[in-house]
Amino acid sequence: NKTNLVLFMVDIIGMSSSHFELGRFLPSQRVVFIGILFSYFLVTGGIIYDLINEPPSIGYEIGHDGRQRAVPFMVGRINGQFIIEGLSSSLMFLLGGLGFIALVKGNELKGGGSKSSRMAYLYVGLVLIVLAYVSTYLFMKAKLPGYMA
């Protein structure tokens, strides 16, 4: 038994990568990046919470005049969310992440790229990060009115 196990391990270690032929099944870097970005969008949007608890897509409340009006945030509940609330906050997180990616890309162009393209990357990155921060701050202020006063 031990001899067969040792021979089996030597056989596996001795295999070269040409036996597996994984090269034609590997996706490109762009496909992997888009897949990771999409999964980041879904996970930060609370897709697991949405699948388990099945919340409504948007909330409704009765106004002063007796009519229903749409409410995008589940006010006062930090542990609950509507689907639109999770997706909109996830979009802001995604924009912030893309802003940091743009900053890194602009920093990589320091020596080789033109100054205008480098500055464009840096400005776009900065604008996306500020937009994501301010939007997330406003979302939290709308969700929990007395929290960050």
PDB file of C-alpha atoms in Angstrom:
ATOM      1  CA  ASN A   1       0.000   0.000   0.000  1.00  0.00           C
ATOM      2  CA  LYS A   2       2.744   2.460   0.883  1.00  0.00           C
ATOM      3  CA  THR A   3       4.644   1.599  -2.284  1.00  0.00           C
ATOM      4  CA  ASN A   4       1.583   2.231  -4.443  1.00  0.00           C
ATOM      5  CA  LEU A   5       0.968   5.566  -2.687  1.00  0.00           C
ATOM      6  CA  VAL A   6       4.585   6.653  -3.198  1.00  0.00           C
ATOM      7  CA  LEU A   7       4.483   5.636  -6.879  1.00  0.00           C
ATOM      8  CA  PHE A   8       1.197   7.499  -7.322  1.00  0.00           C
ATOM      9  CA  MET A   9       2.655  10.674  -5.752  1.00  0.00           C
ATOM     10  CA  VAL A  10       5.815  10.435  -7.871  1.00  0.00           C
ATOM     11  CA  ASP A  11       3.642   9.999 -10.962  1.00  0.00           C
ATOM     12  CA  ILE A  12       1.568  13.113 -10.130  1.00  0.00           C
ATOM     13  CA  ILE A  13       4.620  15.222  -9.290  1.00  0.00           C
ATOM     14  CA  GLY A  14       6.344  14.058 -12.458  1.00  0.00           C
ATOM     15  CA  MET A  15       3.495  15.176 -14.715  1.00  0.00           C
ATOM     16  CA  SER A  16       4.214  18.252 -16.742  1.00  0.00           C
ATOM     17  CA  SER A  17       1.666  20.967 -17.360  1.00  0.00           C
ATOM     18  CA  SER A  18       1.243  19.801 -20.965  1.00  0.00           C
ATOM     19  CA  HIS A  19      -0.829  16.856 -19.730  1.00  0.00           C
ATOM     20  CA  PHE A  20      -3.518  19.156 -18.371  1.00  0.00           C
ATOM     21  CA  GLU A  21      -3.979  21.500 -21.373  1.00  0.00           C
ATOM     22  CA  LEU A  22      -5.595  24.296 -19.378  1.00  0.00           C
ATOM     23  CA  GLY A  23      -4.321  27.021 -21.693  1.00  0.00           C
ATOM     24  CA  ARG A  24      -7.320  27.066 -23.992  1.00  0.00           C
ATOM     25  CA  PHE A  25      -9.823  27.309 -21.123  1.00  0.00           C
ATOM     26  CA  LEU A  26      -8.250  30.309 -19.376  1.00  0.00           C
ATOM     27  CA  PRO A  27     -10.240  33.540 -19.766  1.00  0.00           C
ATOM     28  CA  SER A  28      -8.561  36.821 -20.610  1.00  0.00           C
ATOM     29  CA  GLN A  29      -7.586  39.324 -17.946  1.00  0.00           C
ATOM     30  CA  ARG A  30     -10.455  41.622 -18.919  1.00  0.00           C
ATOM     31  CA  VAL A  31     -13.056  38.858 -18.509  1.00  0.00           C
ATOM     32  CA  VAL A  32     -11.668  37.964 -15.081  1.00  0.00           C
ATOM     33  CA  PHE A  33     -11.650  41.652 -14.063  1.00  0.00           C
ATOM     34  CA  ILE A  34     -15.257  42.163 -15.190  1.00  0.00           C
ATOM     35  CA  GLY A  35     -16.322  38.963 -13.405  1.00  0.00           C
ATOM     36  CA  ILE A  36     -14.675  40.026 -10.150  1.00  0.00           C
ATOM     37  CA  LEU A  37     -16.129  43.545 -10.460  1.00  0.00           C
ATOM     38  CA  PHE A  38     -19.622  42.160 -11.080  1.00  0.00           C
ATOM     39  CA  SER A  39     -19.389  39.777  -8.127  1.00  0.00           C
ATOM     40  CA  TYR A  40     -18.112  42.669  -5.952  1.00  0.00           C
ATOM     41  CA  PHE A  41     -21.156  44.694  -7.058  1.00  0.00           C
ATOM     42  CA  LEU A  42     -23.550  41.888  -6.135  1.00  0.00           C
ATOM     43  CA  VAL A  43     -21.955  41.010  -2.802  1.00  0.00           C
ATOM     44  CA  THR A  44     -21.687  44.603  -1.568  1.00  0.00           C
ATOM     45  CA  GLY A  45     -25.267  45.173  -2.727  1.00  0.00           C
ATOM     46  CA  GLY A  46     -26.449  42.489  -0.339  1.00  0.00           C
ATOM     47  CA  ILE A  47     -27.527  39.823  -2.823  1.00  0.00           C
ATOM     48  CA  ILE A  48     -27.207  37.129  -0.164  1.00  0.00           C
ATOM     49  CA  TYR A  49     -29.468  39.086   2.203  1.00  0.00           C
ATOM     50  CA  ASP A  50     -31.918  39.672  -0.657  1.00  0.00           C
ATOM     51  CA  LEU A  51     -32.053  35.985  -1.546  1.00  0.00           C
ATOM     52  CA  ILE A  52     -32.564  34.840   2.050  1.00  0.00           C
ATOM     53  CA  ASN A  53     -35.008  37.478   3.314  1.00  0.00           C
ATOM     54  CA  GLU A  54     -36.744  38.419   0.028  1.00  0.00           C
ATOM     55  CA  PRO A  55     -37.342  42.107   0.825  1.00  0.00           C
ATOM     56  CA  PRO A  56     -39.493  44.265  -1.462  1.00  0.00           C
ATOM     57  CA  SER A  57     -37.735  46.169  -4.211  1.00  0.00           C
ATOM     58  CA  ILE A  58     -38.879  49.525  -2.821  1.00  0.00           C
ATOM     59  CA  GLY A  59     -40.914  50.641   0.184  1.00  0.00           C
ATOM     60  CA  TYR A  60     -44.095  52.656   0.410  1.00  0.00           C
ATOM     61  CA  GLU A  61     -45.469  54.982   3.045  1.00  0.00           C
ATOM     62  CA  ILE A  62     -48.668  56.952   3.382  1.00  0.00           C
ATOM     63  CA  GLY A  63     -48.173  60.696   3.018  1.00  0.00           C
ATOM     64  CA  HIS A  64     -50.035  63.496   4.770  1.00  0.00           C
ATOM     65  CA  ASP A  65     -52.564  63.668   1.959  1.00  0.00           C
ATOM     66  CA  GLY A  66     -53.391  59.944   2.234  1.00  0.00           C
ATOM     67  CA  ARG A  67     -51.564  58.870  -0.931  1.00  0.00           C
ATOM     68  CA  GLN A  68     -48.825  56.274  -1.136  1.00  0.00           C
ATOM     69  CA  ARG A  69     -45.366  57.448  -2.021  1.00  0.00           C
ATOM     70  CA  ALA A  70     -42.249  55.449  -2.796  1.00  0.00           C
ATOM     71  CA  VAL A  71     -39.486  55.265  -0.197  1.00  0.00           C
ATOM     72  CA  PRO A  72     -36.047  54.080  -1.346  1.00  0.00           C
ATOM     73  CA  PHE A  73     -34.545  53.586   2.151  1.00  0.00           C
ATOM     74  CA  MET A  74     -35.685  51.456   5.058  1.00  0.00           C
ATOM     75  CA  VAL A  75     -35.324  54.292   7.566  1.00  0.00           C
ATOM     76  CA  GLY A  76     -34.181  53.456  11.080  1.00  0.00           C
ATOM     77  CA  ARG A  77     -33.192  49.837  10.410  1.00  0.00           C
ATOM     78  CA  ILE A  78     -29.486  49.283   9.973  1.00  0.00           C
ATOM     79  CA  ASN A  79     -30.002  45.516   9.538  1.00  0.00           C
ATOM     80  CA  GLY A  80     -32.648  45.786   6.813  1.00  0.00           C
ATOM     81  CA  GLN A  81     -32.693  47.075   3.276  1.00  0.00           C
ATOM     82  CA  PHE A  82     -34.824  47.319   0.173  1.00  0.00           C
ATOM     83  CA  ILE A  83     -33.362  45.885  -3.015  1.00  0.00           C
ATOM     84  CA  ILE A  84     -32.971  49.306  -4.646  1.00  0.00           C
ATOM     85  CA  GLU A  85     -31.169  50.582  -1.559  1.00  0.00           C
ATOM     86  CA  GLY A  86     -28.603  47.797  -1.706  1.00  0.00           C
ATOM     87  CA  LEU A  87     -28.004  48.175  -5.428  1.00  0.00           C
ATOM     88  CA  SER A  88     -27.616  51.952  -5.274  1.00  0.00           C
ATOM     89  CA  SER A  89     -25.151  51.798  -2.393  1.00  0.00           C
ATOM     90  CA  SER A  90     -23.315  49.014  -4.176  1.00  0.00           C
ATOM     91  CA  LEU A  91     -23.009  51.243  -7.230  1.00  0.00           C
ATOM     92  CA  MET A  92     -21.414  53.929  -5.068  1.00  0.00           C
ATOM     93  CA  PHE A  93     -18.925  51.404  -3.643  1.00  0.00           C
ATOM     94  CA  LEU A  94     -18.152  50.272  -7.189  1.00  0.00           C
ATOM     95  CA  LEU A  95     -17.563  53.852  -8.343  1.00  0.00           C
ATOM     96  CA  GLY A  96     -15.215  54.413  -5.410  1.00  0.00           C
ATOM     97  CA  GLY A  97     -13.278  51.272  -6.292  1.00  0.00           C
ATOM     98  CA  LEU A  98     -13.037  52.353  -9.930  1.00  0.00           C
ATOM     99  CA  GLY A  99     -11.794  55.725  -8.705  1.00  0.00           C
ATOM    100  CA  PHE A 100      -8.934  54.056  -6.864  1.00  0.00           C
ATOM    101  CA  ILE A 101      -8.157  51.976  -9.951  1.00  0.00           C
ATOM    102  CA  ALA A 102      -8.054  55.192 -12.020  1.00  0.00           C
ATOM    103  CA  LEU A 103      -5.657  56.744  -9.487  1.00  0.00           C
ATOM    104  CA  VAL A 104      -3.342  53.756  -9.740  1.00  0.00           C
ATOM    105  CA  LYS A 105      -3.517  53.841 -13.544  1.00  0.00           C
ATOM    106  CA  GLY A 106      -2.721  57.558 -13.525  1.00  0.00           C
ATOM    107  CA  ASN A 107       0.225  56.964 -11.227  1.00  0.00           C
ATOM    108  CA  GLU A 108       1.547  54.239 -13.549  1.00  0.00           C
ATOM    109  CA  LEU A 109       1.663  56.787 -16.397  1.00  0.00           C
ATOM    110  CA  LYS A 110       4.080  58.961 -14.415  1.00  0.00           C
ATOM    111  CA  GLY A 111       7.122  58.225 -16.557  1.00  0.00           C
ATOM    112  CA  GLY A 112       5.805  56.962 -19.883  1.00  0.00           C
ATOM    113  CA  GLY A 113       2.471  58.565 -20.697  1.00  0.00           C
ATOM    114  CA  SER A 114       1.480  62.062 -21.681  1.00  0.00           C
ATOM    115  CA  LYS A 115       0.795  64.544 -18.934  1.00  0.00           C
ATOM    116  CA  SER A 116      -2.777  65.214 -20.094  1.00  0.00           C
ATOM    117  CA  SER A 117      -3.800  61.534 -19.983  1.00  0.00           C
ATOM    118  CA  ARG A 118      -2.149  61.136 -16.578  1.00  0.00           C
ATOM    119  CA  MET A 119      -3.968  64.178 -15.203  1.00  0.00           C
ATOM    120  CA  ALA A 120      -7.254  62.955 -16.705  1.00  0.00           C
ATOM    121  CA  TYR A 121      -6.901  59.615 -14.911  1.00  0.00           C
ATOM    122  CA  LEU A 122      -6.038  61.363 -11.644  1.00  0.00           C
ATOM    123  CA  TYR A 123      -8.948  63.825 -11.893  1.00  0.00           C
ATOM    124  CA  VAL A 124     -11.453  61.119 -12.845  1.00  0.00           C
ATOM    125  CA  GLY A 125     -10.231  58.957  -9.979  1.00  0.00           C
ATOM    126  CA  LEU A 126     -10.474  61.796  -7.500  1.00  0.00           C
ATOM    127  CA  VAL A 127     -13.966  62.782  -8.696  1.00  0.00           C
ATOM    128  CA  LEU A 128     -15.207  59.182  -8.471  1.00  0.00           C
ATOM    129  CA  ILE A 129     -13.830  58.738  -4.953  1.00  0.00           C
ATOM    130  CA  VAL A 130     -15.349  62.012  -3.728  1.00  0.00           C
ATOM    131  CA  LEU A 131     -18.673  61.186  -5.413  1.00  0.00           C
ATOM    132  CA  ALA A 132     -18.746  57.745  -3.801  1.00  0.00           C
ATOM    133  CA  TYR A 133     -17.877  59.144  -0.361  1.00  0.00           C
ATOM    134  CA  VAL A 134     -20.441  61.953  -0.449  1.00  0.00           C
ATOM    135  CA  SER A 135     -23.175  59.679  -1.815  1.00  0.00           C
ATOM    136  CA  THR A 136     -22.517  57.015   0.800  1.00  0.00           C
ATOM    137  CA  TYR A 137     -22.549  59.688   3.500  1.00  0.00           C
ATOM    138  CA  LEU A 138     -25.899  60.995   2.242  1.00  0.00           C
ATOM    139  CA  PHE A 139     -27.293  57.442   2.050  1.00  0.00           C
ATOM    140  CA  MET A 140     -26.339  56.825   5.682  1.00  0.00           C
ATOM    141  CA  LYS A 141     -27.788  60.167   6.722  1.00  0.00           C
ATOM    142  CA  ALA A 142     -31.080  59.287   5.000  1.00  0.00           C
ATOM    143  CA  LYS A 143     -31.151  55.786   6.458  1.00  0.00           C
ATOM    144  CA  LEU A 144     -30.329  56.786  10.036  1.00  0.00           C
ATOM    145  CA  PRO A 145     -31.292  60.473  10.392  1.00  0.00           C
ATOM    146  CA  GLY A 146     -29.728  61.083  13.824  1.00  0.00           C
ATOM    147  CA  TYR A 147     -26.605  58.965  13.345  1.00  0.00           C
ATOM    148  CA  MET A 148     -24.066  61.335  11.775  1.00  0.00           C
ATOM    149  CA  ALA A 149     -25.479  64.683  12.784  1.00  0.00           C
TER     150      ALA A 149
END
